Amino acid sequence: MQFDRQRDIKITTLFWIAIFGLFLTTVYSAVIVNQGIRTMRKIDFIYYRNKKDAEREMKP
């Protein structure tokens, strides 16, 4: 009887650790995606600004 109770506690604890790990992974992934989007916007901004500057220099 004692063994079953300890086993149930271990399974429950592992379950909640797994759920918490899944939650942290989801949050981390959201942060990484957000940073990636911000970086893409900065790259696009710099690219189009440089392209516009180059077009201005080519015009007489």
Coordinates of C-alpha atoms in Angstrom, one line a residue:
M1 CA 0.0 0.0 0.0
Q2 CA 2.8 2.4 0.9
F3 CA 4.6 1.6 -2.3
D4 CA 1.6 2.4 -4.4
R5 CA 1.2 5.8 -2.7
Q6 CA 4.9 6.7 -3.3
R7 CA 4.6 5.6 -6.9
D8 CA 1.5 7.8 -7.4
I9 CA 3.2 10.8 -5.9
K10 CA 6.2 10.3 -8.2
I11 CA 4.0 10.0 -11.3
T12 CA 2.0 13.1 -10.3
T13 CA 5.2 15.1 -9.6
L14 CA 6.7 14.0 -13.0
F15 CA 3.5 15.0 -14.7
W16 CA 3.6 18.5 -13.3
I17 CA 7.3 18.9 -14.0
A18 CA 6.5 17.9 -17.6
I19 CA 3.6 20.4 -17.8
F20 CA 5.8 23.1 -16.4
G21 CA 8.5 22.3 -18.9
L22 CA 6.1 22.4 -21.8
F23 CA 4.9 25.8 -20.5
L24 CA 8.4 27.2 -20.3
T25 CA 9.3 25.8 -23.7
T26 CA 6.2 27.6 -25.2
V27 CA 7.1 30.9 -23.5
Y28 CA 10.7 30.6 -24.7
S29 CA 9.6 29.8 -28.3
A30 CA 7.3 32.9 -28.3
V31 CA 10.1 35.1 -27.1
I32 CA 12.5 33.7 -29.8
V33 CA 9.8 34.3 -32.5
N34 CA 9.2 37.8 -31.3
Q35 CA 12.9 38.6 -31.4
G36 CA 13.2 37.1 -34.9
I37 CA 10.3 39.2 -36.2
R38 CA 11.9 42.4 -34.7
T39 CA 15.3 41.5 -36.3
M40 CA 13.6 40.9 -39.7
R41 CA 11.9 44.3 -39.5
K42 CA 15.2 46.0 -38.7
I43 CA 17.0 44.2 -41.5
D44 CA 14.2 45.3 -43.9
F45 CA 14.4 48.9 -42.7
I46 CA 18.1 49.0 -43.2
Y47 CA 17.9 47.3 -46.6
Y48 CA 15.2 49.6 -48.0
R49 CA 16.9 52.7 -46.5
N50 CA 20.2 51.8 -48.2
K51 CA 18.4 51.0 -51.4
K52 CA 16.7 54.4 -51.4
D53 CA 20.0 56.1 -50.6
A54 CA 21.7 54.3 -53.5
E55 CA 18.9 55.3 -55.9
R56 CA 19.3 59.0 -54.9
E57 CA 23.1 58.8 -55.5
M58 CA 22.6 57.4 -59.0
K59 CA 20.3 60.2 -60.1
P60 CA 22.1 63.2 -61.5

